[in-house]
């Protein structure tokens, strides 16, 4: 299934988990090498997240709703000669002083709104709340929230090359790039509570199709909660190898100049693989992948070794 035209017709069924195992594995092999098809699947995920955000959850009323609606009225291009301009100004002034409700102001101004007016206001408020939900900070399955930052940490989206500072609470959407400066650390947390910590001089980006990170350089420490779905294992990808887990604690270090990636597992089991081969690393073992060579056989390490003293708080 190397032809994109023959693959894309199955992408909706793949997203809905309706493919048989053989076709799904074939399609995933294609997705691993085809950026265009991965982008299309990411589009399905974004559309699904938007639908969930708008119709799948209760709408919360913003405390700034009144101010936002009045600001919209103020921006409307009303001519100075309009007989309603005085009424709108009086509504704004009375609201700013907190002296009256919209109904009392309307009655005193001699304006009696009909049913069409209430319907129009209800529609405007509904559209406004719907728009507010598009900017909800709720996490998608591949998004992460910044839990803590020490030192300088920065991010940029796929649509921008400008690096901006990261602060606790910021959302990292799928595809966002991240880097840390000297003496800096960054902890990011996924929706299920899985966490990773970037060490100093680290660089990577969040994955599109799976929860996890593409590590370009540096070291990250990870605590992954037990994954509900085996179809979406937490994944850390480097130029030399990929680590996928369903719940464990481990460290991955990428050294791009040496074309080397090292893995140390403290708890659980990690599937560590590349084109050359694969290994299963278990508790307190260490393996590494250099270039295109198969990962080395896992070797036992001591929890007291210097490399092992990295457990996240």
PDB file of C-alpha atoms in Angstrom, residues 86-210:
ATOM      1  CA  UNK A  86     -28.168  57.541  22.030  1.00  0.00           C
ATOM      2  CA  UNK A  87     -29.854  54.404  23.333  1.00  0.00           C
ATOM      3  CA  UNK A  88     -26.745  52.240  22.737  1.00  0.00           C
ATOM      4  CA  UNK A  89     -24.531  54.812  24.425  1.00  0.00           C
ATOM      5  CA  UNK A  90     -26.885  54.920  27.396  1.00  0.00           C
ATOM      6  CA  UNK A  91     -26.778  51.116  27.696  1.00  0.00           C
ATOM      7  CA  UNK A  92     -22.975  51.171  27.715  1.00  0.00           C
ATOM      8  CA  UNK A  93     -22.815  53.971  30.282  1.00  0.00           C
ATOM      9  CA  UNK A  94     -25.368  52.382  32.608  1.00  0.00           C
ATOM     10  CA  UNK A  95     -23.678  48.983  32.336  1.00  0.00           C
ATOM     11  CA  UNK A  96     -20.261  50.503  33.064  1.00  0.00           C
ATOM     12  CA  UNK A  97     -21.652  52.032  36.290  1.00  0.00           C
ATOM     13  CA  UNK A  98     -23.534  48.820  37.146  1.00  0.00           C
ATOM     14  CA  UNK A  99     -26.641  50.943  37.633  1.00  0.00           C
ATOM     15  CA  UNK A 100     -29.230  49.092  35.592  1.00  0.00           C
ATOM     16  CA  UNK A 101     -30.094  45.921  33.757  1.00  0.00           C
ATOM     17  CA  UNK A 102     -30.560  45.849  29.963  1.00  0.00           C
ATOM     18  CA  UNK A 103     -34.332  45.470  30.440  1.00  0.00           C
ATOM     19  CA  UNK A 104     -34.721  48.512  32.676  1.00  0.00           C
ATOM     20  CA  UNK A 105     -32.566  50.671  30.406  1.00  0.00           C
ATOM     21  CA  UNK A 106     -34.625  49.596  27.386  1.00  0.00           C
ATOM     22  CA  UNK A 107     -37.919  50.381  29.113  1.00  0.00           C
ATOM     23  CA  UNK A 108     -36.767  53.812  30.261  1.00  0.00           C
ATOM     24  CA  UNK A 109     -35.534  54.607  26.766  1.00  0.00           C
ATOM     25  CA  UNK A 110     -38.963  53.740  25.361  1.00  0.00           C
ATOM     26  CA  UNK A 111     -37.727  50.670  23.497  1.00  0.00           C
ATOM     27  CA  UNK A 112     -39.851  47.528  23.708  1.00  0.00           C
ATOM     28  CA  UNK A 113     -38.007  44.650  22.013  1.00  0.00           C
ATOM     29  CA  UNK A 114     -40.132  42.049  20.252  1.00  0.00           C
ATOM     30  CA  UNK A 115     -39.584  38.276  20.081  1.00  0.00           C
ATOM     31  CA  UNK A 116     -37.263  38.715  17.099  1.00  0.00           C
ATOM     32  CA  UNK A 117     -34.900  40.793  19.231  1.00  0.00           C
ATOM     33  CA  UNK A 118     -34.646  38.136  21.940  1.00  0.00           C
ATOM     34  CA  UNK A 119     -34.067  35.461  19.285  1.00  0.00           C
ATOM     35  CA  UNK A 120     -31.324  37.593  17.722  1.00  0.00           C
ATOM     36  CA  UNK A 121     -29.615  38.135  21.071  1.00  0.00           C
ATOM     37  CA  UNK A 122     -29.835  34.410  21.880  1.00  0.00           C
ATOM     38  CA  UNK A 123     -28.295  33.552  18.503  1.00  0.00           C
ATOM     39  CA  UNK A 124     -25.495  36.104  18.968  1.00  0.00           C
ATOM     40  CA  UNK A 125     -24.705  34.817  22.458  1.00  0.00           C
ATOM     41  CA  UNK A 126     -24.737  31.212  21.220  1.00  0.00           C
ATOM     42  CA  UNK A 127     -22.316  31.997  18.395  1.00  0.00           C
ATOM     43  CA  UNK A 128     -20.073  33.889  20.783  1.00  0.00           C
ATOM     44  CA  UNK A 129     -19.936  30.974  23.245  1.00  0.00           C
ATOM     45  CA  UNK A 130     -19.314  28.530  20.412  1.00  0.00           C
ATOM     46  CA  UNK A 131     -16.364  30.649  19.286  1.00  0.00           C
ATOM     47  CA  UNK A 132     -15.025  30.745  22.839  1.00  0.00           C
ATOM     48  CA  UNK A 133     -15.047  26.941  22.927  1.00  0.00           C
ATOM     49  CA  UNK A 134     -12.735  26.807  19.906  1.00  0.00           C
ATOM     50  CA  UNK A 135     -10.102  28.439  22.109  1.00  0.00           C
ATOM     51  CA  UNK A 136     -10.628  26.071  25.026  1.00  0.00           C
ATOM     52  CA  UNK A 137      -7.414  24.875  26.678  1.00  0.00           C
ATOM     53  CA  UNK A 138      -8.758  21.297  26.833  1.00  0.00           C
ATOM     54  CA  UNK A 139      -6.121  18.721  25.859  1.00  0.00           C
ATOM     55  CA  UNK A 140      -6.485  16.431  22.876  1.00  0.00           C
ATOM     56  CA  UNK A 141      -4.983  12.916  22.912  1.00  0.00           C
ATOM     57  CA  UNK A 142      -1.676  14.143  21.433  1.00  0.00           C
ATOM     58  CA  UNK A 143      -1.518  17.525  23.210  1.00  0.00           C
ATOM     59  CA  UNK A 144       0.483  18.256  26.366  1.00  0.00           C
ATOM     60  CA  UNK A 145       0.366  20.916  29.077  1.00  0.00           C
ATOM     61  CA  UNK A 146       3.518  22.503  30.502  1.00  0.00           C
ATOM     62  CA  UNK A 147       3.614  21.498  34.183  1.00  0.00           C
ATOM     63  CA  UNK A 148       6.766  23.395  35.172  1.00  0.00           C
ATOM     64  CA  UNK A 149       9.650  25.374  33.676  1.00  0.00           C
ATOM     65  CA  UNK A 150      13.017  26.161  35.224  1.00  0.00           C
ATOM     66  CA  UNK A 151      15.301  28.397  33.188  1.00  0.00           C
ATOM     67  CA  UNK A 152      14.699  29.224  29.545  1.00  0.00           C
ATOM     68  CA  UNK A 153      12.293  27.037  27.525  1.00  0.00           C
ATOM     69  CA  UNK A 154      10.739  28.019  24.191  1.00  0.00           C
ATOM     70  CA  UNK A 155       8.274  26.742  21.583  1.00  0.00           C
ATOM     71  CA  UNK A 156       7.046  27.437  18.065  1.00  0.00           C
ATOM     72  CA  UNK A 157       4.203  26.013  16.006  1.00  0.00           C
ATOM     73  CA  UNK A 158       4.412  24.453  12.556  1.00  0.00           C
ATOM     74  CA  UNK A 159       2.946  27.646  11.108  1.00  0.00           C
ATOM     75  CA  UNK A 160       5.584  29.910  12.700  1.00  0.00           C
ATOM     76  CA  UNK A 161       9.376  29.855  13.012  1.00  0.00           C
ATOM     77  CA  UNK A 162       9.480  32.400  15.852  1.00  0.00           C
ATOM     78  CA  UNK A 163      10.426  30.913  19.219  1.00  0.00           C
ATOM     79  CA  UNK A 164       8.331  32.201  22.125  1.00  0.00           C
ATOM     80  CA  UNK A 165       8.932  31.626  25.872  1.00  0.00           C
ATOM     81  CA  UNK A 166       7.048  28.809  27.594  1.00  0.00           C
ATOM     82  CA  UNK A 167       5.333  29.260  30.940  1.00  0.00           C
ATOM     83  CA  UNK A 168       3.577  26.767  33.252  1.00  0.00           C
ATOM     84  CA  UNK A 169       0.073  26.051  31.994  1.00  0.00           C
ATOM     85  CA  UNK A 170       0.903  26.604  28.307  1.00  0.00           C
ATOM     86  CA  UNK A 171      -0.540  24.052  25.872  1.00  0.00           C
ATOM     87  CA  UNK A 172       1.695  22.174  23.426  1.00  0.00           C
ATOM     88  CA  UNK A 173      -0.417  21.106  20.474  1.00  0.00           C
ATOM     89  CA  UNK A 174       0.492  18.253  18.140  1.00  0.00           C
ATOM     90  CA  UNK A 175       3.469  19.282  16.006  1.00  0.00           C
ATOM     91  CA  UNK A 176       4.707  22.096  18.277  1.00  0.00           C
ATOM     92  CA  UNK A 177       8.489  22.293  18.663  1.00  0.00           C
ATOM     93  CA  UNK A 178      10.208  22.732  22.038  1.00  0.00           C
ATOM     94  CA  UNK A 179      13.745  23.554  23.153  1.00  0.00           C
ATOM     95  CA  UNK A 180      15.494  24.234  26.458  1.00  0.00           C
ATOM     96  CA  UNK A 181      18.561  26.387  27.115  1.00  0.00           C
ATOM     97  CA  UNK A 182      21.598  25.773  29.335  1.00  0.00           C
ATOM     98  CA  UNK A 183      20.726  24.863  32.937  1.00  0.00           C
ATOM     99  CA  UNK A 184      17.003  24.634  32.053  1.00  0.00           C
ATOM    100  CA  UNK A 185      14.365  21.926  32.494  1.00  0.00           C
ATOM    101  CA  UNK A 186      10.813  21.595  31.225  1.00  0.00           C
ATOM    102  CA  UNK A 187       8.138  19.136  32.410  1.00  0.00           C
ATOM    103  CA  UNK A 188       5.184  18.430  30.091  1.00  0.00           C
ATOM    104  CA  UNK A 189       2.113  16.379  31.005  1.00  0.00           C
ATOM    105  CA  UNK A 190      -0.356  14.567  28.734  1.00  0.00           C
ATOM    106  CA  UNK A 191      -4.078  14.104  29.290  1.00  0.00           C
ATOM    107  CA  UNK A 192      -3.685  10.708  31.003  1.00  0.00           C
ATOM    108  CA  UNK A 193      -1.061  12.025  33.447  1.00  0.00           C
ATOM    109  CA  UNK A 194       1.992  10.736  31.573  1.00  0.00           C
ATOM    110  CA  UNK A 195       4.932  13.114  31.996  1.00  0.00           C
ATOM    111  CA  UNK A 196       8.283  13.818  30.387  1.00  0.00           C
ATOM    112  CA  UNK A 197      11.109  16.097  31.539  1.00  0.00           C
ATOM    113  CA  UNK A 198      13.417  17.796  29.048  1.00  0.00           C
ATOM    114  CA  UNK A 199      16.941  18.356  30.357  1.00  0.00           C
ATOM    115  CA  UNK A 200      19.096  21.332  29.391  1.00  0.00           C
ATOM    116  CA  UNK A 201      19.917  21.816  25.700  1.00  0.00           C
ATOM    117  CA  UNK A 202      17.055  19.555  24.678  1.00  0.00           C
ATOM    118  CA  UNK A 203      15.034  19.922  21.493  1.00  0.00           C
ATOM    119  CA  UNK A 204      12.037  18.043  20.121  1.00  0.00           C
ATOM    120  CA  UNK A 205       8.403  18.296  19.085  1.00  0.00           C
ATOM    121  CA  UNK A 206       5.106  16.682  20.014  1.00  0.00           C
ATOM    122  CA  UNK A 207       3.906  13.889  17.729  1.00  0.00           C
ATOM    123  CA  UNK A 208       0.836  14.122  15.473  1.00  0.00           C
ATOM    124  CA  UNK A 209      -0.671  10.637  15.504  1.00  0.00           C
ATOM    125  CA  UNK A 210       0.431   9.311  18.899  1.00  0.00           C
TER     126      UNK A 210
END
